[in-house]
Coordinates of C-alpha atoms in Angstrom, one line a residue:
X1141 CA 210.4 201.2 -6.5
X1142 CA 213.7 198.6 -6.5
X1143 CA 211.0 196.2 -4.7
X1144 CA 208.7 196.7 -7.2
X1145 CA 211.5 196.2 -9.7
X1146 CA 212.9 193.1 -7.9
X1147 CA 209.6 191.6 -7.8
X1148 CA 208.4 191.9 -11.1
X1149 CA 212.0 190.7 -12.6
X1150 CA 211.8 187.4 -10.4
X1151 CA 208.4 186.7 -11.7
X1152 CA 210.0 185.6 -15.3
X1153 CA 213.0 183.9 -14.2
X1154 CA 210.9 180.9 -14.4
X1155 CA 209.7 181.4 -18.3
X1156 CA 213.2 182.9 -19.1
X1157 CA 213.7 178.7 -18.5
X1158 CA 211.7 178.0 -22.5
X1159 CA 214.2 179.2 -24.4
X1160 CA 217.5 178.0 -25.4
X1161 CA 220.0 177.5 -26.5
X1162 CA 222.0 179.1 -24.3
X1163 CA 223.6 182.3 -25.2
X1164 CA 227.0 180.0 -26.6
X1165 CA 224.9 177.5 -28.8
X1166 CA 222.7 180.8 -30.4
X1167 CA 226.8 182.3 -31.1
X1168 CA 228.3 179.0 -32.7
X1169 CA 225.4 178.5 -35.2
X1170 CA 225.0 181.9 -36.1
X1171 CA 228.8 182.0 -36.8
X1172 CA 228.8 178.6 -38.9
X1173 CA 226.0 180.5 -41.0
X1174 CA 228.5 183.2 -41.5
X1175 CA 231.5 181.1 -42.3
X1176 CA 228.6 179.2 -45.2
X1177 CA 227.5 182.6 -46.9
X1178 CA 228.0 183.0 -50.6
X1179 CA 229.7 186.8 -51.4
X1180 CA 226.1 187.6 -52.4
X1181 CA 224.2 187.1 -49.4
X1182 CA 227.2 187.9 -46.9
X1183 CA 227.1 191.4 -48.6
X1184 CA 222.9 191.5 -48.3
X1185 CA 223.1 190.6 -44.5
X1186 CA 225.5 193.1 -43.9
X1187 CA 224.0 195.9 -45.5
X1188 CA 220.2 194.6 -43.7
X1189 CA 222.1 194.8 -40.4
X1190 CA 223.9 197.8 -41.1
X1191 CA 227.1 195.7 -41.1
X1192 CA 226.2 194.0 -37.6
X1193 CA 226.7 190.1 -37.8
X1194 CA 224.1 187.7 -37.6
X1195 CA 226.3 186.6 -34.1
X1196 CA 225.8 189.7 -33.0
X1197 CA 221.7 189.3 -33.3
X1198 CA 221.8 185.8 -32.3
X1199 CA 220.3 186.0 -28.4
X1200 CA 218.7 188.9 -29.4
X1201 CA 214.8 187.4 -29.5
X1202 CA 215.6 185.8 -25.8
X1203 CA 214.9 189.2 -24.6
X1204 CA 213.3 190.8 -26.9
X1205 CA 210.2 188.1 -26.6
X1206 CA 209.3 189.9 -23.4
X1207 CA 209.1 193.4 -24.5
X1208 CA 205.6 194.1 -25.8
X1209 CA 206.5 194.9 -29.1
X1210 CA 207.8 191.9 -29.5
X1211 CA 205.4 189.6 -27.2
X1212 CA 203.5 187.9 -30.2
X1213 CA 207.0 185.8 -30.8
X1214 CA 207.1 184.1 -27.3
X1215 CA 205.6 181.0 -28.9
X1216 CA 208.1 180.7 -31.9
X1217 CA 210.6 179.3 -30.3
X1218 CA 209.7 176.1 -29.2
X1219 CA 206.8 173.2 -31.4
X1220 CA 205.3 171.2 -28.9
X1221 CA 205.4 166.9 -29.5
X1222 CA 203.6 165.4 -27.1
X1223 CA 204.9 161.4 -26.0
X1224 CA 202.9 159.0 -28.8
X1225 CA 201.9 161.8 -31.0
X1226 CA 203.6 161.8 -34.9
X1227 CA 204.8 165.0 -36.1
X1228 CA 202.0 165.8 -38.4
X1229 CA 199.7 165.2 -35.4
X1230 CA 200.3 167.6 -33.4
X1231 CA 198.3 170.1 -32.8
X1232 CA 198.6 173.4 -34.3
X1233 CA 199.2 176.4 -32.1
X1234 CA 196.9 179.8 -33.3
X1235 CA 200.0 181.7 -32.0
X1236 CA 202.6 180.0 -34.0
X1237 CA 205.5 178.3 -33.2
X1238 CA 209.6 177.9 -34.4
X1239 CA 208.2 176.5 -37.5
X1240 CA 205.9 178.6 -38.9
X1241 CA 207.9 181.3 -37.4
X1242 CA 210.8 180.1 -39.6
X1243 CA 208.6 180.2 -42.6
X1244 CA 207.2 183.3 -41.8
X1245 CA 210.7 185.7 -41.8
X1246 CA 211.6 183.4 -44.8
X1247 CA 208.5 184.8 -46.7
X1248 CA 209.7 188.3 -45.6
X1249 CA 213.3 187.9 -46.9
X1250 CA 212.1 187.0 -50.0
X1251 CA 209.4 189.7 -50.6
X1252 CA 209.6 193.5 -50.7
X1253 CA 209.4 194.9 -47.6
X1254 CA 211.0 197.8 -46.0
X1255 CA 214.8 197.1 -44.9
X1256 CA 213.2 197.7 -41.7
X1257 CA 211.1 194.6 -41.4
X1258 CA 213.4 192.4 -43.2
X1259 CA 216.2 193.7 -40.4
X1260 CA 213.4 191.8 -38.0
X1261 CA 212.7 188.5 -39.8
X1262 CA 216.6 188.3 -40.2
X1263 CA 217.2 188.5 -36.6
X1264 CA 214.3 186.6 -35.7
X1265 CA 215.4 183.9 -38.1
X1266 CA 218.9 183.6 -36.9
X1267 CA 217.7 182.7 -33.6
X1268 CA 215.6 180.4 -34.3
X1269 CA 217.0 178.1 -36.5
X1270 CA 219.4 177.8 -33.1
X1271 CA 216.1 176.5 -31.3
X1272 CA 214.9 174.5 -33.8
X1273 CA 218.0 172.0 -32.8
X1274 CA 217.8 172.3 -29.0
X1275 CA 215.7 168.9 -28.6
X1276 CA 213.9 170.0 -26.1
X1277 CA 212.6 172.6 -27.8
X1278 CA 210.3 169.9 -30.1
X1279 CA 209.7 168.8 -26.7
X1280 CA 206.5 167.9 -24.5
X1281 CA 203.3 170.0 -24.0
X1282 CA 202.5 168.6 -20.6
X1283 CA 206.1 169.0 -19.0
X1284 CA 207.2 172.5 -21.2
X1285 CA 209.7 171.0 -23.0
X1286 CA 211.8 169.6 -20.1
X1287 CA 211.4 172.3 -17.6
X1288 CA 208.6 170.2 -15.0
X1289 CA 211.1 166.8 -15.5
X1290 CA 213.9 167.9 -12.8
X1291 CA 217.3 165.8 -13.2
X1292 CA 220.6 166.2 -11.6
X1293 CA 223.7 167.7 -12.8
X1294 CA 226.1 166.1 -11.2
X1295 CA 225.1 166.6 -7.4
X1296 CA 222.9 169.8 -8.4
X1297 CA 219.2 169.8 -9.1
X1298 CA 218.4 171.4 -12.4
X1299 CA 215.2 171.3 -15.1
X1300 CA 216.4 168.6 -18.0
X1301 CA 215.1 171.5 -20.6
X1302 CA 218.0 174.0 -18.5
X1303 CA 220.6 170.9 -18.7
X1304 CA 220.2 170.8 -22.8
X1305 CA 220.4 174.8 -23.5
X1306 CA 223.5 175.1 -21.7
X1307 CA 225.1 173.1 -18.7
X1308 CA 225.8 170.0 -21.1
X1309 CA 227.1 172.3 -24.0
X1310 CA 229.7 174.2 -21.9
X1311 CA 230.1 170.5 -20.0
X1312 CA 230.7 169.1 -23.7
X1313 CA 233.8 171.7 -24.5
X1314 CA 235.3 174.8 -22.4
X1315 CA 235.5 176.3 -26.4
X1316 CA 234.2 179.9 -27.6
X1317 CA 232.2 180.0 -30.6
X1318 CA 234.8 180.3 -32.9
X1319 CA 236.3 177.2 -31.7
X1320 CA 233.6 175.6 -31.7
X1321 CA 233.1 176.3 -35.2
X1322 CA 236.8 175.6 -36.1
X1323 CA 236.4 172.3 -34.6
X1324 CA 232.9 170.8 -35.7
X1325 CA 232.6 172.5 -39.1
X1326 CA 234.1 170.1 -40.9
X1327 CA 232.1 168.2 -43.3
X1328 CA 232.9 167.4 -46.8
X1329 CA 230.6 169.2 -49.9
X1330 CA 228.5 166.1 -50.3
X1331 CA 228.1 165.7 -46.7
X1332 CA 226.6 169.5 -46.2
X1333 CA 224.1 169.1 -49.3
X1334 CA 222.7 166.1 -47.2
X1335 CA 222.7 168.0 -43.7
X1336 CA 221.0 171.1 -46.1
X1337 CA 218.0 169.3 -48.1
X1338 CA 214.8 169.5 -46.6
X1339 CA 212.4 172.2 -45.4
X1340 CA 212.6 173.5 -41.6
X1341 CA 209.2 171.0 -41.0
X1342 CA 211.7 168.2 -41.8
X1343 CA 214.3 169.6 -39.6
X1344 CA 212.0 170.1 -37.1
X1345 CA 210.5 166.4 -37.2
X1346 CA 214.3 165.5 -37.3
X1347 CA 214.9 167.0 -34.1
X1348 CA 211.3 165.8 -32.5
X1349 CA 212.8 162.6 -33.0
X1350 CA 215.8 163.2 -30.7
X1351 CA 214.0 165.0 -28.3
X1352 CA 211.7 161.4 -28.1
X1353 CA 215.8 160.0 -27.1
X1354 CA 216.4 162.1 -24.4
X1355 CA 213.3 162.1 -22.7
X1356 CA 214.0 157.9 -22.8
X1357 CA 217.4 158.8 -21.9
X1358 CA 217.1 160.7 -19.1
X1359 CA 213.3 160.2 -17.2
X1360 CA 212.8 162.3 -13.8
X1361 CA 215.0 161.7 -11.0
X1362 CA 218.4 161.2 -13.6
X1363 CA 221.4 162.0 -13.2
X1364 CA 223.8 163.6 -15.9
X1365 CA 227.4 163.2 -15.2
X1366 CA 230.7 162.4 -17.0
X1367 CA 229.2 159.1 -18.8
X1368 CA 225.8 161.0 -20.3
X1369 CA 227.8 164.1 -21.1
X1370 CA 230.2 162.2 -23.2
X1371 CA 227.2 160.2 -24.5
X1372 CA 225.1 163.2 -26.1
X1373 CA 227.9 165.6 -27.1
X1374 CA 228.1 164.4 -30.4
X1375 CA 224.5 165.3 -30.6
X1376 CA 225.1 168.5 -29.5
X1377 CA 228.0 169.3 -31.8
X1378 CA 225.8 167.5 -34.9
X1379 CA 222.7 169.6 -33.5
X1380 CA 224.8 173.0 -33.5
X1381 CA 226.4 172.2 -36.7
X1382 CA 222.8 171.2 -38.4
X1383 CA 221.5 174.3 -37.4
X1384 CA 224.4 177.0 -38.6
X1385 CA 224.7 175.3 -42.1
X1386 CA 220.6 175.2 -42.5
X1387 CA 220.3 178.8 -41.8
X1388 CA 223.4 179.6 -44.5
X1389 CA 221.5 177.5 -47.0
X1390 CA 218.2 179.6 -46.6
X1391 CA 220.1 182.7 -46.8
X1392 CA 222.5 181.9 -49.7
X1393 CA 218.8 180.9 -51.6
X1394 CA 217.2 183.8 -50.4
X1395 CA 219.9 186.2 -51.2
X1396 CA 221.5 184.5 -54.9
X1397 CA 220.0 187.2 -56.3
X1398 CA 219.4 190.2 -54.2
X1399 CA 220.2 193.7 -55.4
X1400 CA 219.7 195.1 -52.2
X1401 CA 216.8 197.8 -53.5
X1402 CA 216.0 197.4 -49.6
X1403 CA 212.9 200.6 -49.0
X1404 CA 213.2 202.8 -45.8

């Protein structure tokens, strides 16, 4: 039975590799949503998630994705752009992707279902307007977004998708979440209406064209050490940043109004 156990649990350590951010980036943009909530919506995500936070849900779908009930969002988290494609090119995927999972919770929010399913969409949301600013996650088709182009981290071999969700955050600052947010959350009123216009398909062409940088930045056989880290951590902090104040906007829109006449 453990071998059985052992077996089957090293078969997805290799597709646990698509998602990202890492558990720290999914925390610090979740919590700059929370520090951008109106009263309103604060109080209707709080009663949704029976007074959980939206940091507490944030890694949630990472998991969850694998579990069967739950299997059907594998492909949200990631829109694939292949090299010499334009955005509105690509080519649709029948099982979704971050996008039109984005839109789809959104559409939930705002309708009448059960507390229940809006619990869902909520979570689901929060998480991936994290992976809708990981680069690589509007990354290539033929290489999985960065897991078949192997770089090295300082002297260690890693997958350049792996180096973006984590080693190069936690490279970038030794800082929790709430530091992070302390630290990076700092823009002035006119500055945030900028960072918030748009829909998530601008965002997400946003991002594709970032992603088209890194790939340039760092082809096969790279190396990412003191000079790239300090190269792309402003990216990282702008990406993180982008991503928490985005997902306040959509709630503080979805929520100016809500009486909370959430069904069971």
């Amino acid at each position: 039975m453990k071998k059985k156990f052992f077996i089957a649990f090293c078969s997805l350590l290799p597709a646990l590799h698509v998602f990202g951010w890492g558990q720290k980036g999914h925390d610090v943009t979740a919590y700059i949503a929370e520090c951008h909530l109106t009263p309103a919506a604060a109080d209707s995500v709080s009663a949704i998630l029976d007074g959980r936070s939206l940091v507490y849900w944030a890694n949630w779908l990472d998991n969850a994705s694998y579990q069967p009930d739950y299997r059907y969002t594998k492909t949200w988290h990631y829109k694939n752009i292949d090299a010499g494609t334009d955005y509105a090119d690509a080519p649709i995927n029948p099982d979704g992707d971050v996008v039109t999972g984005i839109n789809e919770q959104i559409d939930v929010l705002k309708g009448n279902s059960s507390r229940t399913r809006k619990a869902l969409a909520l979570k689901i949301l929060t998480h991936l307007l994290g992976d809708l600013h990981q680069p690589l996650h509007l990354g290539h088709a033929s290489d999985r977004g960065g897991n078949e182009v192997k770089i090295k981290f300082f002297d260690n071999e890693t997958k350049l998708h792996s180096a973006w969700d984590s080693k190069l955050p936690e490279a970038a600052h030794k800082w929790s979440y709430s530091e992070w947010q302390q630290q990076i959350d700092r823009l002035s009123p006119d500055a945030e209406s900028e960072v918030t216009a748009g829909t998530p398909d601008d965002w997400a062409r946003e991002t594709a064209e970032i992603a088209t940088r890194v790939y340039n930045y760092f082809p096969k056989g790279s190396r990412m050490s003191y000079n790239q880290i300090a190269y792309w951590t402003p990216v990282v902090e702008q990406q993180f940043l982008r991503g928490g104040l985005r997902l306040a906007s959509l709630l503080n829109s979805i929520f100016a109004s809500d009486t909370n006449d959430d069904k069971q």
